[in-house]
Amino acid sequence: MDDRSWMYRDSPQGLRRMDYCNGIQGFINFVTSIPRNFIGGGIRCPCRKCENKKYLHPDVVMMHLLHKGFMENYQCWYAHGEVFVSESERRMEETMVGSTSSASNVHETTNDNTNPYRNMVMDAMRMNQGNGSQCPIVEEEPNVDAARFFDLLKDSDEPLWDGCTNHSKLSAVAQVFTIKSDHGLSEAEYDKIIEWARSILLEGNRLKENFYAAKSMMKPLGLGY
């Protein structure tokens, strides 16, 4: 088992450190890769309050862990499909394979599959929590503000069209926004470019149809006009 000191390194206020956020993403990646972990579309939430007693959507579990931290003594994710390894067995394995083998741990796949647009949404979530406003989290179902962030998380992973590997629904809009800003395009000019782009993209593409729709999509990130 890899070093999971990140799970309990700091106070709740310090849990927003990047290593903790990356660790949570690795946890979610691991749990959602095992189909048997899902019950009714949800996974067990190991936050300090739920303590693996509730099944919630993975994005809600992520928000709980960001806000509340992990339950005590859960460095072995036994309720999420991980096989318990004793300390003596772990030390023996480390001796045999050497420290370089740690790169093969499933929990480190996040570093190999970093999605900058998903990270952008996560950063916006943490900023929203840190501005003195009430954290947009509820115990069972997300409220309107949280739901918007969850939608953006999905958009950061959803391909621009089925089979597309270069752009997600979110990355495409973010990059066109950047072009508009860099070149001082008007809304009408933006809409003309989008109309043309949609006409040459594959049918069923998910590019937002105009500037108004794109701006509404990006609004939760707190980006200006």
PDB file of N, CA and C in Angstrom, residues 112-203:
ATOM      1  N   ASP A 112      -0.664  10.559 -14.016  1.00  0.00           N
ATOM      2  CA  ASP A 112      -0.483  10.204 -15.409  1.00  0.00           C
ATOM      3  C   ASP A 112      -1.665  10.641 -16.254  1.00  0.00           C
ATOM      4  N   ASN A 113      -2.769  10.980 -15.604  1.00  0.00           N
ATOM      5  CA  ASN A 113      -3.983  11.326 -16.338  1.00  0.00           C
ATOM      6  C   ASN A 113      -4.538  12.661 -15.855  1.00  0.00           C
ATOM      7  N   THR A 114      -3.625  13.601 -15.574  1.00  0.00           N
ATOM      8  CA  THR A 114      -4.073  14.878 -15.047  1.00  0.00           C
ATOM      9  C   THR A 114      -4.925  15.599 -16.078  1.00  0.00           C
ATOM     10  N   ASN A 115      -6.088  16.025 -15.672  1.00  0.00           N
ATOM     11  CA  ASN A 115      -6.992  16.783 -16.519  1.00  0.00           C
ATOM     12  C   ASN A 115      -6.981  18.223 -16.022  1.00  0.00           C
ATOM     13  N   PRO A 116      -6.310  19.143 -16.712  1.00  0.00           N
ATOM     14  CA  PRO A 116      -6.199  20.515 -16.210  1.00  0.00           C
ATOM     15  C   PRO A 116      -7.541  21.200 -16.079  1.00  0.00           C
ATOM     16  N   TYR A 117      -8.515  20.810 -16.895  1.00  0.00           N
ATOM     17  CA  TYR A 117      -9.821  21.460 -16.824  1.00  0.00           C
ATOM     18  C   TYR A 117     -10.618  20.959 -15.624  1.00  0.00           C
ATOM     19  N   ARG A 118     -10.439  19.675 -15.283  1.00  0.00           N
ATOM     20  CA  ARG A 118     -11.055  19.182 -14.050  1.00  0.00           C
ATOM     21  C   ARG A 118     -10.410  19.862 -12.846  1.00  0.00           C
ATOM     22  N   ASN A 119      -9.087  20.036 -12.895  1.00  0.00           N
ATOM     23  CA  ASN A 119      -8.395  20.740 -11.814  1.00  0.00           C
ATOM     24  C   ASN A 119      -8.889  22.175 -11.700  1.00  0.00           C
ATOM     25  N   MET A 120      -9.185  22.803 -12.847  1.00  0.00           N
ATOM     26  CA  MET A 120      -9.697  24.165 -12.839  1.00  0.00           C
ATOM     27  C   MET A 120     -11.023  24.242 -12.095  1.00  0.00           C
ATOM     28  N   VAL A 121     -11.890  23.258 -12.335  1.00  0.00           N
ATOM     29  CA  VAL A 121     -13.179  23.226 -11.638  1.00  0.00           C
ATOM     30  C   VAL A 121     -12.973  23.002 -10.143  1.00  0.00           C
ATOM     31  N   MET A 122     -12.055  22.080  -9.791  1.00  0.00           N
ATOM     32  CA  MET A 122     -11.784  21.816  -8.383  1.00  0.00           C
ATOM     33  C   MET A 122     -11.233  23.052  -7.689  1.00  0.00           C
ATOM     34  N   ASP A 123     -10.365  23.803  -8.359  1.00  0.00           N
ATOM     35  CA  ASP A 123      -9.838  25.033  -7.783  1.00  0.00           C
ATOM     36  C   ASP A 123     -10.953  26.038  -7.537  1.00  0.00           C
ATOM     37  N   ALA A 124     -11.884  26.132  -8.484  1.00  0.00           N
ATOM     38  CA  ALA A 124     -13.007  27.055  -8.324  1.00  0.00           C
ATOM     39  C   ALA A 124     -13.882  26.640  -7.152  1.00  0.00           C
ATOM     40  N   MET A 125     -14.072  25.326  -6.957  1.00  0.00           N
ATOM     41  CA  MET A 125     -14.832  24.832  -5.814  1.00  0.00           C
ATOM     42  C   MET A 125     -14.185  25.290  -4.512  1.00  0.00           C
ATOM     43  N   ARG A 126     -12.845  25.123  -4.438  1.00  0.00           N
ATOM     44  CA  ARG A 126     -12.154  25.461  -3.199  1.00  0.00           C
ATOM     45  C   ARG A 126     -12.178  26.968  -2.962  1.00  0.00           C
ATOM     46  N   MET A 127     -12.074  27.766  -4.021  1.00  0.00           N
ATOM     47  CA  MET A 127     -12.166  29.211  -3.871  1.00  0.00           C
ATOM     48  C   MET A 127     -13.542  29.609  -3.380  1.00  0.00           C
ATOM     49  N   ASN A 128     -14.575  28.933  -3.881  1.00  0.00           N
ATOM     50  CA  ASN A 128     -15.938  29.214  -3.454  1.00  0.00           C
ATOM     51  C   ASN A 128     -16.096  28.950  -1.971  1.00  0.00           C
ATOM     52  N   GLN A 129     -15.440  27.901  -1.470  1.00  0.00           N
ATOM     53  CA  GLN A 129     -15.514  27.571  -0.057  1.00  0.00           C
ATOM     54  C   GLN A 129     -14.715  28.548   0.788  1.00  0.00           C
ATOM     55  N   GLY A 130     -13.651  29.111   0.205  1.00  0.00           N
ATOM     56  CA  GLY A 130     -12.751  29.939   0.997  1.00  0.00           C
ATOM     57  C   GLY A 130     -13.081  31.407   1.013  1.00  0.00           C
ATOM     58  N   ASN A 131     -14.137  31.822   0.301  1.00  0.00           N
ATOM     59  CA  ASN A 131     -14.465  33.238   0.231  1.00  0.00           C
ATOM     60  C   ASN A 131     -15.428  33.691   1.316  1.00  0.00           C
ATOM     61  N   GLY A 132     -15.616  32.845   2.316  1.00  0.00           N
ATOM     62  CA  GLY A 132     -16.493  33.221   3.412  1.00  0.00           C
ATOM     63  C   GLY A 132     -17.938  32.872   3.164  1.00  0.00           C
ATOM     64  N   SER A 133     -18.249  32.389   1.976  1.00  0.00           N
ATOM     65  CA  SER A 133     -19.620  31.998   1.684  1.00  0.00           C
ATOM     66  C   SER A 133     -19.874  30.583   2.169  1.00  0.00           C
ATOM     67  N   GLN A 134     -21.110  30.245   2.316  1.00  0.00           N
ATOM     68  CA  GLN A 134     -21.459  28.908   2.775  1.00  0.00           C
ATOM     69  C   GLN A 134     -21.045  27.874   1.745  1.00  0.00           C
ATOM     70  N   CYS A 135     -20.404  26.816   2.188  1.00  0.00           N
ATOM     71  CA  CYS A 135     -19.955  25.767   1.274  1.00  0.00           C
ATOM     72  C   CYS A 135     -21.160  25.115   0.610  1.00  0.00           C
ATOM     73  N   PRO A 136     -21.166  24.991  -0.727  1.00  0.00           N
ATOM     74  CA  PRO A 136     -22.348  24.475  -1.429  1.00  0.00           C
ATOM     75  C   PRO A 136     -22.455  22.961  -1.341  1.00  0.00           C
ATOM     76  N   ILE A 137     -22.620  22.454  -0.114  1.00  0.00           N
ATOM     77  CA  ILE A 137     -22.715  21.015   0.071  1.00  0.00           C
ATOM     78  C   ILE A 137     -23.904  20.715   0.977  1.00  0.00           C
ATOM     79  N   VAL A 138     -24.653  19.681   0.645  1.00  0.00           N
ATOM     80  CA  VAL A 138     -25.694  19.188   1.531  1.00  0.00           C
ATOM     81  C   VAL A 138     -25.442  17.718   1.750  1.00  0.00           C
ATOM     82  N   GLU A 139     -26.102  17.149   2.726  1.00  0.00           N
ATOM     83  CA  GLU A 139     -25.763  15.799   3.144  1.00  0.00           C
ATOM     84  C   GLU A 139     -26.165  14.728   2.129  1.00  0.00           C
ATOM     85  N   GLU A 140     -27.261  14.907   1.436  1.00  0.00           N
ATOM     86  CA  GLU A 140     -27.708  13.857   0.524  1.00  0.00           C
ATOM     87  C   GLU A 140     -27.644  14.306  -0.928  1.00  0.00           C
ATOM     88  N   GLU A 141     -28.376  15.357  -1.268  1.00  0.00           N
ATOM     89  CA  GLU A 141     -28.424  15.809  -2.650  1.00  0.00           C
ATOM     90  C   GLU A 141     -27.753  17.176  -2.756  1.00  0.00           C
ATOM     91  N   PRO A 142     -26.999  17.434  -3.840  1.00  0.00           N
ATOM     92  CA  PRO A 142     -26.348  18.732  -3.989  1.00  0.00           C
ATOM     93  C   PRO A 142     -27.362  19.835  -4.234  1.00  0.00           C
ATOM     94  N   ASN A 143     -27.086  21.054  -3.684  1.00  0.00           N
ATOM     95  CA  ASN A 143     -27.959  22.170  -3.963  1.00  0.00           C
ATOM     96  C   ASN A 143     -27.639  22.729  -5.340  1.00  0.00           C
ATOM     97  N   VAL A 144     -28.268  23.834  -5.705  1.00  0.00           N
ATOM     98  CA  VAL A 144     -28.137  24.346  -7.066  1.00  0.00           C
ATOM     99  C   VAL A 144     -26.689  24.694  -7.382  1.00  0.00           C
ATOM    100  N   ASP A 145     -26.006  25.400  -6.466  1.00  0.00           N
ATOM    101  CA  ASP A 145     -24.624  25.802  -6.717  1.00  0.00           C
ATOM    102  C   ASP A 145     -23.717  24.588  -6.858  1.00  0.00           C
ATOM    103  N   ALA A 146     -23.874  23.622  -5.965  1.00  0.00           N
ATOM    104  CA  ALA A 146     -23.041  22.425  -6.028  1.00  0.00           C
ATOM    105  C   ALA A 146     -23.329  21.640  -7.299  1.00  0.00           C
ATOM    106  N   ALA A 147     -24.603  21.579  -7.691  1.00  0.00           N
ATOM    107  CA  ALA A 147     -24.971  20.838  -8.895  1.00  0.00           C
ATOM    108  C   ALA A 147     -24.291  21.430 -10.119  1.00  0.00           C
ATOM    109  N   ARG A 148     -24.139  22.750 -10.152  1.00  0.00           N
ATOM    110  CA  ARG A 148     -23.461  23.381 -11.283  1.00  0.00           C
ATOM    111  C   ARG A 148     -22.007  22.946 -11.352  1.00  0.00           C
ATOM    112  N   PHE A 149     -21.354  22.861 -10.198  1.00  0.00           N
ATOM    113  CA  PHE A 149     -19.972  22.394 -10.183  1.00  0.00           C
ATOM    114  C   PHE A 149     -19.890  20.932 -10.619  1.00  0.00           C
ATOM    115  N   PHE A 150     -20.836  20.112 -10.164  1.00  0.00           N
ATOM    116  CA  PHE A 150     -20.833  18.703 -10.543  1.00  0.00           C
ATOM    117  C   PHE A 150     -21.006  18.563 -12.062  1.00  0.00           C
ATOM    118  N   ASP A 151     -21.872  19.413 -12.632  1.00  0.00           N
ATOM    119  CA  ASP A 151     -22.063  19.389 -14.076  1.00  0.00           C
ATOM    120  C   ASP A 151     -20.765  19.748 -14.798  1.00  0.00           C
ATOM    121  N   LEU A 152     -20.030  20.734 -14.250  1.00  0.00           N
ATOM    122  CA  LEU A 152     -18.767  21.118 -14.875  1.00  0.00           C
ATOM    123  C   LEU A 152     -17.733  20.003 -14.766  1.00  0.00           C
ATOM    124  N   LEU A 153     -17.738  19.285 -13.638  1.00  0.00           N
ATOM    125  CA  LEU A 153     -16.825  18.154 -13.508  1.00  0.00           C
ATOM    126  C   LEU A 153     -17.101  17.113 -14.591  1.00  0.00           C
ATOM    127  N   LYS A 154     -18.378  16.865 -14.834  1.00  0.00           N
ATOM    128  CA  LYS A 154     -18.741  15.917 -15.890  1.00  0.00           C
ATOM    129  C   LYS A 154     -18.328  16.452 -17.261  1.00  0.00           C
ATOM    130  N   ASP A 155     -18.528  17.770 -17.466  1.00  0.00           N
ATOM    131  CA  ASP A 155     -18.170  18.375 -18.745  1.00  0.00           C
ATOM    132  C   ASP A 155     -16.666  18.322 -18.988  1.00  0.00           C
ATOM    133  N   SER A 156     -15.872  18.341 -17.904  1.00  0.00           N
ATOM    134  CA  SER A 156     -14.418  18.298 -18.066  1.00  0.00           C
ATOM    135  C   SER A 156     -13.947  16.931 -18.532  1.00  0.00           C
ATOM    136  N   ASP A 157     -14.751  15.897 -18.321  1.00  0.00           N
ATOM    137  CA  ASP A 157     -14.399  14.539 -18.727  1.00  0.00           C
ATOM    138  C   ASP A 157     -15.141  14.074 -19.983  1.00  0.00           C
ATOM    139  N   GLU A 158     -16.274  14.705 -20.276  1.00  0.00           N
ATOM    140  CA  GLU A 158     -17.090  14.265 -21.415  1.00  0.00           C
ATOM    141  C   GLU A 158     -16.461  14.722 -22.732  1.00  0.00           C
ATOM    142  N   PRO A 159     -16.191  13.812 -23.664  1.00  0.00           N
ATOM    143  CA  PRO A 159     -15.557  14.204 -24.922  1.00  0.00           C
ATOM    144  C   PRO A 159     -16.444  15.140 -25.731  1.00  0.00           C
ATOM    145  N   LEU A 160     -15.806  15.966 -26.568  1.00  0.00           N
ATOM    146  CA  LEU A 160     -16.549  16.925 -27.381  1.00  0.00           C
ATOM    147  C   LEU A 160     -17.521  16.204 -28.308  1.00  0.00           C
ATOM    148  N   TRP A 161     -17.152  15.055 -28.776  1.00  0.00           N
ATOM    149  CA  TRP A 161     -18.066  14.136 -29.471  1.00  0.00           C
ATOM    150  C   TRP A 161     -17.626  12.725 -29.133  1.00  0.00           C
ATOM    151  N   ASP A 162     -18.488  11.764 -29.324  1.00  0.00           N
ATOM    152  CA  ASP A 162     -18.163  10.379 -28.997  1.00  0.00           C
ATOM    153  C   ASP A 162     -16.947   9.920 -29.796  1.00  0.00           C
ATOM    154  N   GLY A 163     -15.907   9.546 -29.071  1.00  0.00           N
ATOM    155  CA  GLY A 163     -14.683   9.110 -29.723  1.00  0.00           C
ATOM    156  C   GLY A 163     -13.608  10.180 -29.787  1.00  0.00           C
ATOM    157  N   CYS A 164     -13.944  11.416 -29.458  1.00  0.00           N
ATOM    158  CA  CYS A 164     -12.964  12.503 -29.485  1.00  0.00           C
ATOM    159  C   CYS A 164     -11.983  12.323 -28.325  1.00  0.00           C
ATOM    160  N   THR A 165     -10.689  12.435 -28.600  1.00  0.00           N
ATOM    161  CA  THR A 165      -9.670  12.280 -27.568  1.00  0.00           C
ATOM    162  C   THR A 165      -8.897  13.566 -27.298  1.00  0.00           C
ATOM    163  N   ASN A 166      -9.127  14.595 -28.096  1.00  0.00           N
ATOM    164  CA  ASN A 166      -8.349  15.832 -27.972  1.00  0.00           C
ATOM    165  C   ASN A 166      -9.020  16.891 -27.112  1.00  0.00           C
ATOM    166  N   HIS A 167     -10.346  16.880 -27.091  1.00  0.00           N
ATOM    167  CA  HIS A 167     -11.058  17.939 -26.377  1.00  0.00           C
ATOM    168  C   HIS A 167     -12.249  17.374 -25.625  1.00  0.00           C
ATOM    169  N   SER A 168     -12.492  17.964 -24.472  1.00  0.00           N
ATOM    170  CA  SER A 168     -13.709  17.665 -23.719  1.00  0.00           C
ATOM    171  C   SER A 168     -14.712  18.786 -23.974  1.00  0.00           C
ATOM    172  N   LYS A 169     -15.912  18.592 -23.491  1.00  0.00           N
ATOM    173  CA  LYS A 169     -16.956  19.606 -23.634  1.00  0.00           C
ATOM    174  C   LYS A 169     -16.510  20.920 -22.988  1.00  0.00           C
ATOM    175  N   LEU A 170     -15.831  20.821 -21.840  1.00  0.00           N
ATOM    176  CA  LEU A 170     -15.376  22.025 -21.132  1.00  0.00           C
ATOM    177  C   LEU A 170     -14.139  22.632 -21.788  1.00  0.00           C
ATOM    178  N   SER A 171     -13.174  21.795 -22.174  1.00  0.00           N
ATOM    179  CA  SER A 171     -11.931  22.334 -22.726  1.00  0.00           C
ATOM    180  C   SER A 171     -12.187  23.105 -24.018  1.00  0.00           C
ATOM    181  N   ALA A 172     -13.120  22.626 -24.840  1.00  0.00           N
ATOM    182  CA  ALA A 172     -13.416  23.310 -26.103  1.00  0.00           C
ATOM    183  C   ALA A 172     -13.942  24.714 -25.844  1.00  0.00           C
ATOM    184  N   VAL A 173     -14.886  24.833 -24.917  1.00  0.00           N
ATOM    185  CA  VAL A 173     -15.449  26.144 -24.609  1.00  0.00           C
ATOM    186  C   VAL A 173     -14.388  27.055 -23.994  1.00  0.00           C
ATOM    187  N   ALA A 174     -13.578  26.514 -23.088  1.00  0.00           N
ATOM    188  CA  ALA A 174     -12.545  27.319 -22.432  1.00  0.00           C
ATOM    189  C   ALA A 174     -11.544  27.863 -23.441  1.00  0.00           C
ATOM    190  N   GLN A 175     -11.181  27.052 -24.431  1.00  0.00           N
ATOM    191  CA  GLN A 175     -10.190  27.498 -25.404  1.00  0.00           C
ATOM    192  C   GLN A 175     -10.768  28.520 -26.374  1.00  0.00           C
ATOM    193  N   VAL A 176     -12.035  28.355 -26.752  1.00  0.00           N
ATOM    194  CA  VAL A 176     -12.650  29.363 -27.619  1.00  0.00           C
ATOM    195  C   VAL A 176     -12.809  30.675 -26.856  1.00  0.00           C
ATOM    196  N   PHE A 177     -13.115  30.592 -25.559  1.00  0.00           N
ATOM    197  CA  PHE A 177     -13.174  31.789 -24.716  1.00  0.00           C
ATOM    198  C   PHE A 177     -11.835  32.509 -24.736  1.00  0.00           C
ATOM    199  N   THR A 178     -10.747  31.743 -24.661  1.00  0.00           N
ATOM    200  CA  THR A 178      -9.412  32.334 -24.658  1.00  0.00           C
ATOM    201  C   THR A 178      -9.140  33.055 -25.969  1.00  0.00           C
ATOM    202  N   ILE A 179      -9.531  32.435 -27.083  1.00  0.00           N
ATOM    203  CA  ILE A 179      -9.347  33.070 -28.392  1.00  0.00           C
ATOM    204  C   ILE A 179     -10.130  34.381 -28.469  1.00  0.00           C
ATOM    205  N   LYS A 180     -11.361  34.357 -27.961  1.00  0.00           N
ATOM    206  CA  LYS A 180     -12.193  35.577 -27.973  1.00  0.00           C
ATOM    207  C   LYS A 180     -11.514  36.688 -27.189  1.00  0.00           C
ATOM    208  N   SER A 181     -10.974  36.336 -26.013  1.00  0.00           N
ATOM    209  CA  SER A 181     -10.326  37.330 -25.165  1.00  0.00           C
ATOM    210  C   SER A 181      -9.044  37.852 -25.791  1.00  0.00           C
ATOM    211  N   ASP A 182      -8.216  36.944 -26.321  1.00  0.00           N
ATOM    212  CA  ASP A 182      -6.918  37.340 -26.879  1.00  0.00           C
ATOM    213  C   ASP A 182      -7.069  38.260 -28.087  1.00  0.00           C
ATOM    214  N   HIS A 183      -8.125  38.061 -28.869  1.00  0.00           N
ATOM    215  CA  HIS A 183      -8.276  38.806 -30.116  1.00  0.00           C
ATOM    216  C   HIS A 183      -9.401  39.843 -30.052  1.00  0.00           C
ATOM    217  N   GLY A 184      -9.984  40.022 -28.879  1.00  0.00           N
ATOM    218  CA  GLY A 184     -11.006  41.047 -28.703  1.00  0.00           C
ATOM    219  C   GLY A 184     -12.218  40.866 -29.585  1.00  0.00           C
ATOM    220  N   LEU A 185     -12.664  39.618 -29.764  1.00  0.00           N
ATOM    221  CA  LEU A 185     -13.808  39.347 -30.622  1.00  0.00           C
ATOM    222  C   LEU A 185     -15.103  39.795 -29.952  1.00  0.00           C
ATOM    223  N   SER A 186     -16.040  40.257 -30.749  1.00  0.00           N
ATOM    224  CA  SER A 186     -17.366  40.593 -30.233  1.00  0.00           C
ATOM    225  C   SER A 186     -18.186  39.320 -30.054  1.00  0.00           C
ATOM    226  N   GLU A 187     -19.316  39.432 -29.384  1.00  0.00           N
ATOM    227  CA  GLU A 187     -20.193  38.276 -29.217  1.00  0.00           C
ATOM    228  C   GLU A 187     -20.680  37.774 -30.576  1.00  0.00           C
ATOM    229  N   ALA A 188     -20.989  38.699 -31.466  1.00  0.00           N
ATOM    230  CA  ALA A 188     -21.471  38.304 -32.796  1.00  0.00           C
ATOM    231  C   ALA A 188     -20.383  37.541 -33.549  1.00  0.00           C
ATOM    232  N   GLU A 189     -19.147  38.000 -33.442  1.00  0.00           N
ATOM    233  CA  GLU A 189     -18.040  37.310 -34.109  1.00  0.00           C
ATOM    234  C   GLU A 189     -17.810  35.928 -33.500  1.00  0.00           C
ATOM    235  N   TYR A 190     -17.914  35.866 -32.182  1.00  0.00           N
ATOM    236  CA  TYR A 190     -17.790  34.574 -31.489  1.00  0.00           C
ATOM    237  C   TYR A 190     -18.847  33.604 -32.002  1.00  0.00           C
ATOM    238  N   ASP A 191     -20.087  34.074 -32.091  1.00  0.00           N
ATOM    239  CA  ASP A 191     -21.180  33.208 -32.517  1.00  0.00           C
ATOM    240  C   ASP A 191     -20.978  32.728 -33.961  1.00  0.00           C
ATOM    241  N   LYS A 192     -20.429  33.586 -34.813  1.00  0.00           N
ATOM    242  CA  LYS A 192     -20.171  33.190 -36.192  1.00  0.00           C
ATOM    243  C   LYS A 192     -19.135  32.070 -36.261  1.00  0.00           C
ATOM    244  N   ILE A 193     -18.081  32.191 -35.439  1.00  0.00           N
ATOM    245  CA  ILE A 193     -17.052  31.153 -35.412  1.00  0.00           C
ATOM    246  C   ILE A 193     -17.642  29.830 -34.929  1.00  0.00           C
ATOM    247  N   ILE A 194     -18.470  29.905 -33.883  1.00  0.00           N
ATOM    248  CA  ILE A 194     -19.079  28.689 -33.332  1.00  0.00           C
ATOM    249  C   ILE A 194     -20.028  28.059 -34.349  1.00  0.00           C
ATOM    250  N   GLU A 195     -20.796  28.889 -35.040  1.00  0.00           N
ATOM    251  CA  GLU A 195     -21.724  28.369 -36.058  1.00  0.00           C
ATOM    252  C   GLU A 195     -20.947  27.612 -37.136  1.00  0.00           C
ATOM    253  N   TRP A 196     -19.821  28.188 -37.570  1.00  0.00           N
ATOM    254  CA  TRP A 196     -19.005  27.527 -38.582  1.00  0.00           C
ATOM    255  C   TRP A 196     -18.383  26.248 -38.031  1.00  0.00           C
ATOM    256  N   ALA A 197     -17.840  26.316 -36.795  1.00  0.00           N
ATOM    257  CA  ALA A 197     -17.188  25.146 -36.202  1.00  0.00           C
ATOM    258  C   ALA A 197     -18.169  23.991 -36.047  1.00  0.00           C
ATOM    259  N   ARG A 198     -19.368  24.281 -35.585  1.00  0.00           N
ATOM    260  CA  ARG A 198     -20.365  23.227 -35.395  1.00  0.00           C
ATOM    261  C   ARG A 198     -20.766  22.599 -36.729  1.00  0.00           C
ATOM    262  N   SER A 199     -20.688  23.388 -37.813  1.00  0.00           N
ATOM    263  CA  SER A 199     -21.086  22.860 -39.118  1.00  0.00           C
ATOM    264  C   SER A 199     -20.077  21.864 -39.671  1.00  0.00           C
ATOM    265  N   ILE A 200     -18.823  21.915 -39.203  1.00  0.00           N
ATOM    266  CA  ILE A 200     -17.813  20.995 -39.720  1.00  0.00           C
ATOM    267  C   ILE A 200     -17.456  19.894 -38.725  1.00  0.00           C
ATOM    268  N   LEU A 201     -17.939  20.018 -37.484  1.00  0.00           N
ATOM    269  CA  LEU A 201     -17.706  18.967 -36.503  1.00  0.00           C
ATOM    270  C   LEU A 201     -18.655  17.800 -36.742  1.00  0.00           C
ATOM    271  N   LEU A 202     -18.343  16.674 -36.163  1.00  0.00           N
ATOM    272  CA  LEU A 202     -19.195  15.499 -36.307  1.00  0.00           C
ATOM    273  C   LEU A 202     -20.584  15.764 -35.751  1.00  0.00           C
ATOM    274  N   GLU A 203     -21.554  15.131 -36.338  1.00  0.00           N
ATOM    275  CA  GLU A 203     -22.930  15.259 -35.857  1.00  0.00           C
ATOM    276  C   GLU A 203     -23.014  14.729 -34.432  1.00  0.00           C
TER     277      GLU A 203
END
